[in-house]
mmCIF file of C-alpha atoms in Angstrom:
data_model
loop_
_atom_site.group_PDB
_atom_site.id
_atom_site.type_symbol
_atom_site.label_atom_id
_atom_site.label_comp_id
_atom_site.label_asym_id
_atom_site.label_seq_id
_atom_site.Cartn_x
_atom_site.Cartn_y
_atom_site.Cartn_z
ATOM 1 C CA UNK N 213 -38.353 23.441 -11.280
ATOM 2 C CA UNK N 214 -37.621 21.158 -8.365
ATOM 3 C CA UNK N 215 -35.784 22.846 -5.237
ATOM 4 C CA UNK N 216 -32.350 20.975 -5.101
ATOM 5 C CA UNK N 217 -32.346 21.973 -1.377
ATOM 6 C CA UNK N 218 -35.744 19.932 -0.790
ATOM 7 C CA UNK N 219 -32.941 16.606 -0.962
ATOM 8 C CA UNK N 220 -30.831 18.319 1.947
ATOM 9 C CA UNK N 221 -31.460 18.167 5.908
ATOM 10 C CA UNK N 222 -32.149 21.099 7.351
ATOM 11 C CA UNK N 223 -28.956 23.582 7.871
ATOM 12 C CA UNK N 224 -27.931 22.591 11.502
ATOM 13 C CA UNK N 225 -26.161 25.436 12.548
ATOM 14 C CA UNK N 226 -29.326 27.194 12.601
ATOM 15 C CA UNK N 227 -30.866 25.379 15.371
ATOM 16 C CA UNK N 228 -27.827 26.745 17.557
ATOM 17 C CA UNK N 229 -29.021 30.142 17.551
ATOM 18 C CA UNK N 230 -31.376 30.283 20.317
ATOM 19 C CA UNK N 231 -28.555 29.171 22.639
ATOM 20 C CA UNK N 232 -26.287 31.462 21.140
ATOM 21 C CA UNK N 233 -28.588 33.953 22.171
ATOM 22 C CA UNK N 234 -28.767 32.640 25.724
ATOM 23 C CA UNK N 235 -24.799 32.465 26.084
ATOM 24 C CA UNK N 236 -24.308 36.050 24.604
ATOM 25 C CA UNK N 237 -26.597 37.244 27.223
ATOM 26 C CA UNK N 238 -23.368 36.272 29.460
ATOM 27 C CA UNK N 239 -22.128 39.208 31.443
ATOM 28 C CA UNK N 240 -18.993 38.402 30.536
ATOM 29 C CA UNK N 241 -19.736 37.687 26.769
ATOM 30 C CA UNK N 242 -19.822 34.794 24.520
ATOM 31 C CA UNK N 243 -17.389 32.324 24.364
ATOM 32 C CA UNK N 244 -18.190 30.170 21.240
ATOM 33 C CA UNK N 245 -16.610 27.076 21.115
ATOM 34 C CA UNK N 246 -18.982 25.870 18.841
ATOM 35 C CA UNK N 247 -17.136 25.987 15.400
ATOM 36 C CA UNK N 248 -13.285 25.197 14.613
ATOM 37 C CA UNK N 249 -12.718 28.589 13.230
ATOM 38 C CA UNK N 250 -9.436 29.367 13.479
ATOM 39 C CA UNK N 251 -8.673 32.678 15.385
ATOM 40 C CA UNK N 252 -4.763 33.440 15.711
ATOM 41 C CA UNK N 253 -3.300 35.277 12.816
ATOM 42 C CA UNK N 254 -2.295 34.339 9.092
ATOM 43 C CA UNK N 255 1.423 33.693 9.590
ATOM 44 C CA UNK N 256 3.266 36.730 8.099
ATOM 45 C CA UNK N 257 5.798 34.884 5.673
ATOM 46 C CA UNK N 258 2.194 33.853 4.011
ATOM 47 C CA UNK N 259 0.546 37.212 4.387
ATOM 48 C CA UNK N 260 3.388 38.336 2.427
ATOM 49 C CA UNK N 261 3.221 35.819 -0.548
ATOM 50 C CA UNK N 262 -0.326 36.812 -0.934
ATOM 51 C CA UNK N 263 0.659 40.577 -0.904
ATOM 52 C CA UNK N 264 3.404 39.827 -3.122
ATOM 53 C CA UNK N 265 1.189 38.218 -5.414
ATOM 54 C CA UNK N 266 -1.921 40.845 -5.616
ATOM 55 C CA UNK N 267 -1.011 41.805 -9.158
ATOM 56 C CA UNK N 268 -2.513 38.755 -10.651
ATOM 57 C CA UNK N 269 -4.910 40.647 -13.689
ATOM 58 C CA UNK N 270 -5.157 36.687 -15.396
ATOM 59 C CA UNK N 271 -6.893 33.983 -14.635
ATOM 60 C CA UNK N 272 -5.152 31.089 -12.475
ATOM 61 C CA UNK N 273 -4.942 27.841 -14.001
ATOM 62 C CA UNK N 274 -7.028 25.187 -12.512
ATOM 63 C CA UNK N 275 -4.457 23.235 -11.912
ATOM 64 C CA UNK N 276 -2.310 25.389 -9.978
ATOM 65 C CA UNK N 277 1.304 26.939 -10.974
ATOM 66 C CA UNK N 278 4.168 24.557 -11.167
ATOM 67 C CA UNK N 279 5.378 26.044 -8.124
ATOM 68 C CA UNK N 280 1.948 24.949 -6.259
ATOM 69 C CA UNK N 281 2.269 21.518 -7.867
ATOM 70 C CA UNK N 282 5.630 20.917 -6.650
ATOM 71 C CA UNK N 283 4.727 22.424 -2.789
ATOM 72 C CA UNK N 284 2.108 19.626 -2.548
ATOM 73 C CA UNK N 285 3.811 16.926 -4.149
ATOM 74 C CA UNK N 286 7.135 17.579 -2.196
ATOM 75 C CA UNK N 287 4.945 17.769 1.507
ATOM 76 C CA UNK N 288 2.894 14.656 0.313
ATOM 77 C CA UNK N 289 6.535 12.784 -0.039
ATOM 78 C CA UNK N 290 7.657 14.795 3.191
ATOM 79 C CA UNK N 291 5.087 14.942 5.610
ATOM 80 C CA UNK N 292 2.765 11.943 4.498
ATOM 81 C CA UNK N 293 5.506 9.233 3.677
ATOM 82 C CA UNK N 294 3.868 9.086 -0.773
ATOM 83 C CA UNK N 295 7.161 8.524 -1.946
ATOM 84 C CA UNK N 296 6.072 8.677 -5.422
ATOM 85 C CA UNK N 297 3.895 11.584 -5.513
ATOM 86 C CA UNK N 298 4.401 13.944 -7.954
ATOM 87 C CA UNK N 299 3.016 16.585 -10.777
ATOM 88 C CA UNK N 300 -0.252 13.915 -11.800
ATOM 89 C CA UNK N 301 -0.628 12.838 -8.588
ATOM 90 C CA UNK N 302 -1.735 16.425 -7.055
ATOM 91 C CA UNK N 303 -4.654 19.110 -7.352
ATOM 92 C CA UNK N 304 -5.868 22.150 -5.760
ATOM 93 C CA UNK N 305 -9.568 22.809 -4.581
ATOM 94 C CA UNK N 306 -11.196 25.849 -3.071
ATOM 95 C CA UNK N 307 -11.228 24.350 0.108
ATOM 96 C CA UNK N 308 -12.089 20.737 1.504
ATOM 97 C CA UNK N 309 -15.679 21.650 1.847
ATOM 98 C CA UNK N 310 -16.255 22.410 -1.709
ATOM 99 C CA UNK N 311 -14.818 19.380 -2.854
ATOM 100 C CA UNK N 312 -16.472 17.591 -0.166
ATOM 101 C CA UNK N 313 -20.368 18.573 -1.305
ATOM 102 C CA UNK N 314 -19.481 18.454 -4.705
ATOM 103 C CA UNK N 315 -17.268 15.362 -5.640
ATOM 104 C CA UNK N 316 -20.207 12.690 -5.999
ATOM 105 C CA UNK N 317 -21.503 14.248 -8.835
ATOM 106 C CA UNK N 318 -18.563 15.176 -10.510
ATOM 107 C CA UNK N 319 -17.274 11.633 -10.487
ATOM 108 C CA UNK N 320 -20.791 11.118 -12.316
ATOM 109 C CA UNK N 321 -22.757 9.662 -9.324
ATOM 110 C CA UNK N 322 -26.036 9.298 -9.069
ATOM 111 C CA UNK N 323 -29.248 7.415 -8.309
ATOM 112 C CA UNK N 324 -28.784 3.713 -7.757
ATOM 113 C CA UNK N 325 -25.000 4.462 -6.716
ATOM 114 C CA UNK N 326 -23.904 4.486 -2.861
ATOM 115 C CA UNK N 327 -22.008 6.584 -1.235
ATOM 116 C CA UNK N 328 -20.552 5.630 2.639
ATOM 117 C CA UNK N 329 -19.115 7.548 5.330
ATOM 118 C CA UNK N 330 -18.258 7.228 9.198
ATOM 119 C CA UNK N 331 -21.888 6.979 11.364
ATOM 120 C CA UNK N 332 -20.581 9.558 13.125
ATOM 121 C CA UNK N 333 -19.515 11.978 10.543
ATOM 122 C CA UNK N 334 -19.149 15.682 9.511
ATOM 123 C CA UNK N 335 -22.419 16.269 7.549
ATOM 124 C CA UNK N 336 -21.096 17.541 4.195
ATOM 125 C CA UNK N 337 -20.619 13.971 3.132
ATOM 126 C CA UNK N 338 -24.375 13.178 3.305
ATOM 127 C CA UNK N 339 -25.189 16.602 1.579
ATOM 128 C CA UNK N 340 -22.256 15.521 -1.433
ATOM 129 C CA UNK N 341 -24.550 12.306 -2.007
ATOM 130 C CA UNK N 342 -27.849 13.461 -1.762
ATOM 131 C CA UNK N 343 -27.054 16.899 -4.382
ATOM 132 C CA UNK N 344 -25.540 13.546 -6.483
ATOM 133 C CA UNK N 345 -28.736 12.154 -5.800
ATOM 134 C CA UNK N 346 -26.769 9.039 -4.653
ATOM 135 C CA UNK N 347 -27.664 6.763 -1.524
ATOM 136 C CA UNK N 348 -25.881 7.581 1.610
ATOM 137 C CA UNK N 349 -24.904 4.822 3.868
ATOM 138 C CA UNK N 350 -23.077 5.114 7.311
ATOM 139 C CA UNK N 351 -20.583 2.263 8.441
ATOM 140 C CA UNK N 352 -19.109 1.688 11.609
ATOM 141 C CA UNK N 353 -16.166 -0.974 10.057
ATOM 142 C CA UNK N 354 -16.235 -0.310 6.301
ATOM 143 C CA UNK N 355 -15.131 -3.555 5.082
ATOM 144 C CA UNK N 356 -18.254 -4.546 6.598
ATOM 145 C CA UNK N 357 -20.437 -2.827 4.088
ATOM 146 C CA UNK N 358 -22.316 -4.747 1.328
ATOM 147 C CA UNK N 359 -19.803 -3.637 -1.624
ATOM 148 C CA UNK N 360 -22.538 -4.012 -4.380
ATOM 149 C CA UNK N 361 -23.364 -0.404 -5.778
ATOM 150 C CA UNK N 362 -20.951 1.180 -3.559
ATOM 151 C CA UNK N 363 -18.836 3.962 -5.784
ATOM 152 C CA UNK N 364 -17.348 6.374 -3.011
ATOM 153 C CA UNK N 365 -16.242 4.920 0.192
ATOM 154 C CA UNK N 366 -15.233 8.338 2.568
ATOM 155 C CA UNK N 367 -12.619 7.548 5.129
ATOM 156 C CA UNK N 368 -11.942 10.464 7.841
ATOM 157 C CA UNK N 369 -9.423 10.155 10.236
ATOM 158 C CA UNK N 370 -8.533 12.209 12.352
ATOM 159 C CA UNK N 371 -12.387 12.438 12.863
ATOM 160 C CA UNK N 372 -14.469 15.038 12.832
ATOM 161 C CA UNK N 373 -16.157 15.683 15.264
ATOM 162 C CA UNK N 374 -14.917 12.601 17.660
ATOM 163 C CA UNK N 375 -10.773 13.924 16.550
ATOM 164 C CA UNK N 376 -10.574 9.369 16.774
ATOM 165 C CA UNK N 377 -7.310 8.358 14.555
ATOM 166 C CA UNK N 378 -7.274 5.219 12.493
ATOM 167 C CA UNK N 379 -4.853 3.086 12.977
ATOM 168 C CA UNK N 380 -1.972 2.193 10.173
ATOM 169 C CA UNK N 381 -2.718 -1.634 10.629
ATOM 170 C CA UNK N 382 -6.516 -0.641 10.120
ATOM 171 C CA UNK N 383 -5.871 1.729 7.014
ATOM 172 C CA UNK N 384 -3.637 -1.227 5.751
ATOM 173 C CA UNK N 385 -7.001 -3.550 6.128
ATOM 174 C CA UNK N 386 -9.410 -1.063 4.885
ATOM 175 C CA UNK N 387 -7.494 -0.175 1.837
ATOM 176 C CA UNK N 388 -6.720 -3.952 0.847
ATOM 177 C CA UNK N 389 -10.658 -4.277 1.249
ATOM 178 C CA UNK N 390 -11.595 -1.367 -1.067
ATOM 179 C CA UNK N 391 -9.151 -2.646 -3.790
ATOM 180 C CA UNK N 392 -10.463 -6.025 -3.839
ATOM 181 C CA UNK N 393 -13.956 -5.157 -4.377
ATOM 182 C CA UNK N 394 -13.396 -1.405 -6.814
ATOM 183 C CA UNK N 395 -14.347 0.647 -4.252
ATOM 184 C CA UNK N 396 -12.672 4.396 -4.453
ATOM 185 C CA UNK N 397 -11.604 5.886 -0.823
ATOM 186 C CA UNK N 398 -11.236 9.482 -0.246
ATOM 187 C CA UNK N 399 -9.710 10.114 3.203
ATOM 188 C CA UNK N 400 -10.451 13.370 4.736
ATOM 189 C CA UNK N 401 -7.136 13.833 6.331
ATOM 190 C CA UNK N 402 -7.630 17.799 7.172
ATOM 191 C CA UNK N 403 -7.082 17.366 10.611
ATOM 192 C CA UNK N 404 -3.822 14.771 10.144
ATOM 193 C CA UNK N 405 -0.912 17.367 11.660
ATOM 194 C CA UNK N 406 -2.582 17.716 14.489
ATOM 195 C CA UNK N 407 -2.382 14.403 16.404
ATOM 196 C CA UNK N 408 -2.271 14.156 20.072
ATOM 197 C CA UNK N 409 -2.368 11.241 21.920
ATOM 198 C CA UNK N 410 -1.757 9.496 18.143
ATOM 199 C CA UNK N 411 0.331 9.764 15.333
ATOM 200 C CA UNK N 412 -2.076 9.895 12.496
ATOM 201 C CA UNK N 413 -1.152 7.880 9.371
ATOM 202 C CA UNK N 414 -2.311 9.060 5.751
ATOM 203 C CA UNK N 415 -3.607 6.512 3.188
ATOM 204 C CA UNK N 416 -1.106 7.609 0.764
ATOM 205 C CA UNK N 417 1.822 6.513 3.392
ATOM 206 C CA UNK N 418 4.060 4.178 1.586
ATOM 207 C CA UNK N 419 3.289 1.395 4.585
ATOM 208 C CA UNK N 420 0.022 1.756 3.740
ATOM 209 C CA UNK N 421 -0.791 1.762 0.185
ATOM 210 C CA UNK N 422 1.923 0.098 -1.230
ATOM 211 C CA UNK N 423 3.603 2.965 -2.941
ATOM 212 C CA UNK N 424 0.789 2.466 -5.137
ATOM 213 C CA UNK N 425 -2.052 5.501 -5.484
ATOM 214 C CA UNK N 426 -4.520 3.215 -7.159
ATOM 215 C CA UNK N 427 -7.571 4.178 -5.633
ATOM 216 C CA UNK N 428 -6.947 6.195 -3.411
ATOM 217 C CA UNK N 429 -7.261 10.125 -2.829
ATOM 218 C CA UNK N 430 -6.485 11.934 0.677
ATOM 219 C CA UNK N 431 -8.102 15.461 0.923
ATOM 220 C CA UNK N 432 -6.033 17.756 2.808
ATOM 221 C CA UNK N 433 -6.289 21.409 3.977
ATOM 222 C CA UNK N 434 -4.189 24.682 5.147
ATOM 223 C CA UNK N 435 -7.581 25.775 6.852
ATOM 224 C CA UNK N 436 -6.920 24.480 10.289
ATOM 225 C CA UNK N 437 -2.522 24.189 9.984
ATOM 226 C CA UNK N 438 -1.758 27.387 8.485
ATOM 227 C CA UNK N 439 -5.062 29.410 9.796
ATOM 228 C CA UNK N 440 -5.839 29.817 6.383
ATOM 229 C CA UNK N 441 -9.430 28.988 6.206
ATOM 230 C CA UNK N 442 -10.368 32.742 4.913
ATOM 231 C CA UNK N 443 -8.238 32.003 2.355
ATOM 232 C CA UNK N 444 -10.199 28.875 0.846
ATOM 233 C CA UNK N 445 -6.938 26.464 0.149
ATOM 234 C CA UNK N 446 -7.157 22.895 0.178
ATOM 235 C CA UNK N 447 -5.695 20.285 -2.428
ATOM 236 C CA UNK N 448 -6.476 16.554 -2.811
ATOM 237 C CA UNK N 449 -3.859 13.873 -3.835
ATOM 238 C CA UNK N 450 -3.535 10.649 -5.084
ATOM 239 C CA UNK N 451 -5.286 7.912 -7.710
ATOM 240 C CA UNK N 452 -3.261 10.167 -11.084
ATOM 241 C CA UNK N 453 -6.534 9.281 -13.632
ATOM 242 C CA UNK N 454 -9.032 9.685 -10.818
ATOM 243 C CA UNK N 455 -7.740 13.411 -10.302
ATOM 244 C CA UNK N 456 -6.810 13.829 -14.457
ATOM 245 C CA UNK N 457 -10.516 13.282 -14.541
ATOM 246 C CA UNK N 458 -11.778 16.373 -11.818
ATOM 247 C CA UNK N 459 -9.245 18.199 -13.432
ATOM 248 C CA UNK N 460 -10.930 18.169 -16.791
ATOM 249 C CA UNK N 461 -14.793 18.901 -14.804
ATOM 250 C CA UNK N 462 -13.322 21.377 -12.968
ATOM 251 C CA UNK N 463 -12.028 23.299 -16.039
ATOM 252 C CA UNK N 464 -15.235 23.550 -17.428
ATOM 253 C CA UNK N 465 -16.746 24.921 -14.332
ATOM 254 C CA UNK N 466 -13.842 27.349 -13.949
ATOM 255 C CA UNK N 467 -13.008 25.827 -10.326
ATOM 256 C CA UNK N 468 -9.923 27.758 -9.755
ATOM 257 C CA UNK N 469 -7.854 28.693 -6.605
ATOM 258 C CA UNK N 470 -7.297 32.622 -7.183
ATOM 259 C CA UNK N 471 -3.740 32.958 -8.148
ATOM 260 C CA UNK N 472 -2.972 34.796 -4.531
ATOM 261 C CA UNK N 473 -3.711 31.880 -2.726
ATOM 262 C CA UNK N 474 -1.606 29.877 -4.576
ATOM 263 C CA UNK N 475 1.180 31.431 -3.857
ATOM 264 C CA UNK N 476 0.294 31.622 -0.094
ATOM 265 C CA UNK N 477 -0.506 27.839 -0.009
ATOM 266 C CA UNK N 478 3.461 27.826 -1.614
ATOM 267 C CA UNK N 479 4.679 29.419 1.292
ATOM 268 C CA UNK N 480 2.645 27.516 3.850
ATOM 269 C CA UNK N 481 3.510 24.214 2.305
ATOM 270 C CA UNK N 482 7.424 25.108 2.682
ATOM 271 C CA UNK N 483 7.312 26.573 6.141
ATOM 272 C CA UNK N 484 7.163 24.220 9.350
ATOM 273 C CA UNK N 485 7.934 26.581 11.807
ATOM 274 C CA UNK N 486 4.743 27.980 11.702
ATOM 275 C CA UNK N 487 2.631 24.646 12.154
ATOM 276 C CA UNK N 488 4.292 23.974 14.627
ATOM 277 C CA UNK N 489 4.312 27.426 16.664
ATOM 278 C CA UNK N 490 0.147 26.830 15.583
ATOM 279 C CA UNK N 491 0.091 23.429 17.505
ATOM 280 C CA UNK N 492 1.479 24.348 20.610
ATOM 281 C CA UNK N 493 -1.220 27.332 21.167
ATOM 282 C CA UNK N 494 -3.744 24.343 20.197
ATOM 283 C CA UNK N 495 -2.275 22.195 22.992
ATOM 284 C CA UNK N 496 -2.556 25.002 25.733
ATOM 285 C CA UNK N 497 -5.889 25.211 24.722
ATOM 286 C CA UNK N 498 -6.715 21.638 25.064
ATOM 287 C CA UNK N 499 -4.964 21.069 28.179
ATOM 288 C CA UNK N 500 -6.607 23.939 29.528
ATOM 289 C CA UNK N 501 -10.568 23.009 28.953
ATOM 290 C CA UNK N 502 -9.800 19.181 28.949
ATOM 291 C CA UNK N 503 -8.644 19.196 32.163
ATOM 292 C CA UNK N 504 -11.437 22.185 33.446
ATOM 293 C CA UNK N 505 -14.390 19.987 31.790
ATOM 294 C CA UNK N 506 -13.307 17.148 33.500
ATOM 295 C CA UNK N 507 -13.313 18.636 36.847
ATOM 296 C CA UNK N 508 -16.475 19.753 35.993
ATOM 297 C CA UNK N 509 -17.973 15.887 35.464
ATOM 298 C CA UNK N 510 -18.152 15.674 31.776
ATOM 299 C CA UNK N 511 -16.502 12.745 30.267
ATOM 300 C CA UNK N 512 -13.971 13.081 27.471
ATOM 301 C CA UNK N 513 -13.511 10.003 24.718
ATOM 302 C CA UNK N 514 -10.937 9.661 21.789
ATOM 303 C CA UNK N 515 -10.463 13.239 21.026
ATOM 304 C CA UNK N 516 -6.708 12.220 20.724
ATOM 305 C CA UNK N 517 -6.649 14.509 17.555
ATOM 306 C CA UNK N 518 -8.092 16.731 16.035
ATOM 307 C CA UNK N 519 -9.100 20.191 17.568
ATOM 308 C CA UNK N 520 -12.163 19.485 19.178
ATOM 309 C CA UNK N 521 -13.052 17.317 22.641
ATOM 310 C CA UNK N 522 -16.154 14.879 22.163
ATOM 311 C CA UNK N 523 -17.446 15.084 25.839
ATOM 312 C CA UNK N 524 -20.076 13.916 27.427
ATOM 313 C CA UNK N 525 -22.396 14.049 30.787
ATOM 314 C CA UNK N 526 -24.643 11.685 29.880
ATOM 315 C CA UNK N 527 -27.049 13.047 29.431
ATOM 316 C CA UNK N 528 -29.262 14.205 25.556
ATOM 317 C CA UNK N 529 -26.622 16.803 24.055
ATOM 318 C CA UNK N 530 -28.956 19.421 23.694
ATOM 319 C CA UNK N 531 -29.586 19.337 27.666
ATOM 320 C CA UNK N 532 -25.683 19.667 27.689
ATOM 321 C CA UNK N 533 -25.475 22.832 25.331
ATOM 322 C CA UNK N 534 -28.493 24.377 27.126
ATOM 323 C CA UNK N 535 -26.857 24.007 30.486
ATOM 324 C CA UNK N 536 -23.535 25.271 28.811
ATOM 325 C CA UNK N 537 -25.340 28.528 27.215
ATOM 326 C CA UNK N 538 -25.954 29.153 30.644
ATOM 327 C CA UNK N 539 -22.497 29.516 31.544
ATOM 328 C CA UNK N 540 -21.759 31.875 28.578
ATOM 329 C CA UNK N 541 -20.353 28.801 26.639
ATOM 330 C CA UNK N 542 -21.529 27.983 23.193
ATOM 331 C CA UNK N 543 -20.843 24.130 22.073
ATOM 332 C CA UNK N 544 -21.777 21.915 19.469
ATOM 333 C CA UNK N 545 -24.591 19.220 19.982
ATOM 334 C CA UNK N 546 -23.150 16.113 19.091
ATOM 335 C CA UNK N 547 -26.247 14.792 16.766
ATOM 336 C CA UNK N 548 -25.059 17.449 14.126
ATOM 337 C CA UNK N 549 -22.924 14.683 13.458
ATOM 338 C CA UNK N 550 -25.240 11.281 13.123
ATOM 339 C CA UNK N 551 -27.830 10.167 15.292
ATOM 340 C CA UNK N 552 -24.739 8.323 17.357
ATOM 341 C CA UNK N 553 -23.610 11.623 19.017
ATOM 342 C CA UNK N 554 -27.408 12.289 20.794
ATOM 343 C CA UNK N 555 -25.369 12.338 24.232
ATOM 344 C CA UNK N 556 -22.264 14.060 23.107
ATOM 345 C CA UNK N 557 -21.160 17.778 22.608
ATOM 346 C CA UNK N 558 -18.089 19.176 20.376
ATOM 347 C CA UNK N 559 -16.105 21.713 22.414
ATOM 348 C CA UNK N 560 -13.466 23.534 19.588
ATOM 349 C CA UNK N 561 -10.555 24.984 21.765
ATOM 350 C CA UNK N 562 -10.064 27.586 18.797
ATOM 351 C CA UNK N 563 -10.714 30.583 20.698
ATOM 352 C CA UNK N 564 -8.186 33.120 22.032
ATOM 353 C CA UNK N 565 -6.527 32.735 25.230
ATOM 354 C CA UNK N 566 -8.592 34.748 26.983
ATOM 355 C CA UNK N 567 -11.866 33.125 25.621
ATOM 356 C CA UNK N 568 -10.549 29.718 26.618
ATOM 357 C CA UNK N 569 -9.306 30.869 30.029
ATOM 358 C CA UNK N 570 -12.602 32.673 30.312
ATOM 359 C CA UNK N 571 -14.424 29.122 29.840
ATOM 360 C CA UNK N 572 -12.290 27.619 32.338
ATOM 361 C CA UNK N 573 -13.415 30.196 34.652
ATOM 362 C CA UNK N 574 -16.703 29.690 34.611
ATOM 363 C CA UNK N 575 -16.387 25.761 34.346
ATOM 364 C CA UNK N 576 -14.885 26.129 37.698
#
């Protein structure tokens, strides 16, 4: 029996932990600012939705309550600008990741199809195609890619791990360029209510698609808004038969959001107080180590959303997170992202206060 994992690269978070070592040897400890794990608490009106809903003995539905339903369809019209989004037009996942790695071969993908994505690019896209056994192709300008064979066409914005936005004129383009040629877009939009220097724009945006879902799909998460990513909620929305059809896979392979959740993602969905209260720690945070890295002589580019800095010093990343692990301060090397990011690192300002402040310190 083949080894599916033979297709995959090699797990890149493990090549981190030799510097991890190095920058827990710190004195003052390890600040890891290597991964966007959230670290501020659940949100209590959520904590209590989930506690309220512990005495769940059946099994959830796969395609969520009607109360979940009408959470994401009412925040896709609110939030998003999809003034037409409703019941069809919704579906939870067990987080973005999951869906992510698994959605080439559960639209029924596989060799001789293509599947593209951003050159510089969170890696679970290339690991989606290559389980599919699909070809993955990078793009820098989509609508520059040779359409022929192309089936799944991965939009991200805000990026991971540069946090650069696309614009609405550009979505507008990219979108009229997929339709003409039957190309279906996911967005990865997990990172879209948390824009900076930018107002991000989702593909399902009235402006953008028309008021039309035809498709299109956006991926969205409570991971990184709602510090929920312990909790494993995500949904997807959009293209109504595209998602009528990953309902009926996902049935069959009993890919359901544990009725708990739901009910927390309900809460989270209706609450803006708390994304909000979320966003302004992030800023701190950002403001904080932007301005200390700077002073320090790294470089900082895009990064206007997102929660993540792409900085640079010029130099081969790994040089950059060796000389950082030195300081006590884990980042990510930037070629964990595409062979474009060799002279960049990802800095995460998703630690506490007093790891951020204890960063600063030492960048100083």
């Amino acid at each position: 029996m083949a080894a599916v994992s033979a297709r995959l690269p090699e797990f890149p978070w493990n090549k981190l932990e030799p510097y991890k070592a190095t920058a827990s040897a710190h004195p003052d400890g390890l600040v890891d600012l290597s991964v966007g794990t959230p670290v501020d608490p659940v949100p209590d009106l959520i904590q209590r939705a989930l506690v309220e809903a512990a005495d769940s003995p059946g099994y959830p539905t796969v395609w969520g309550t009607p109360a979940l339903r009408d959470a994401i369809s009412g925040w896709v019209r609110r939030r998003l600008g999809g003034s037409n989004a409703g019941h069809r037009n919704v579906l939870p996942v067990v987080g973005s990741k999951e869906l992510v790695a698994w959605l080439p071969i559960q639209l029924g993908l596989g060799p001789g199809d293509k599947v593209a994505y951003p050159r510089l690019a969170y890696p679970t896209y290339e690991v989606g195609a290559r389980l599919a056994g699909a070809e993955p192709v990078v793009y820098d300008d989509p609508t520059e890619l040779d359409p022929a064979g192309l089936k799944l066409l991965w939009l991200n914005s805000p990026s991971n791990p540069t946090g650069k936005v696309i614009a609405k004129d550009e979505l507008i383009r990219i979108v009229a360029w997929a339709r003409e040629h039957g190309v279906l877009v996911f967005s990865d939009e997990c990172y879209l209510e948390l824009g900076w220097e930018a107002d991000p724009v989702s593909v399902l945006h009235d402006d953008v698609c028309g008021g039309s879902y035809e498709g299109l799909v956006a991926v969205h998460s409570l991971s990184k808004r709602s510090n929920l990513a312990g909790y494993r909620a995500a949904f997807i929305a959009g293209d109504a038969d595209v998602l009528a059809e990953l309902l009926e896979i996902r049935k069959h392979g009993g890919m359901m959001t544990p009725a708990p959740v739901q009910a927390a993602a309900v809460a989270a969905l209706g609450d803006d107080t708390h994304v909000q209260e979320q966003r302004e720690r992030y800023a701190a945070r950002r403001e904080a180590l932007r301005t200390a890295l700077e002073a320090h002589g790294f470089r900082i580019e895009h990064s206007e959303a997102s929660l993540y800095l792409w900085a640079t010093r010029d130099e081969p990343c790994w040089e950059t997170v060796a000389y950082l692990a030195q300081l006590g301060v884990l980042v990510c090397p930037g070629d964990f992202y595409g062979e474009a990011g060799e002279r960049f690192v990802r800095v995460a300002f998703t630690a506490t206060d007093e790891r951020v402040e204890a960063a600063v310190k030492r960048l100083g």
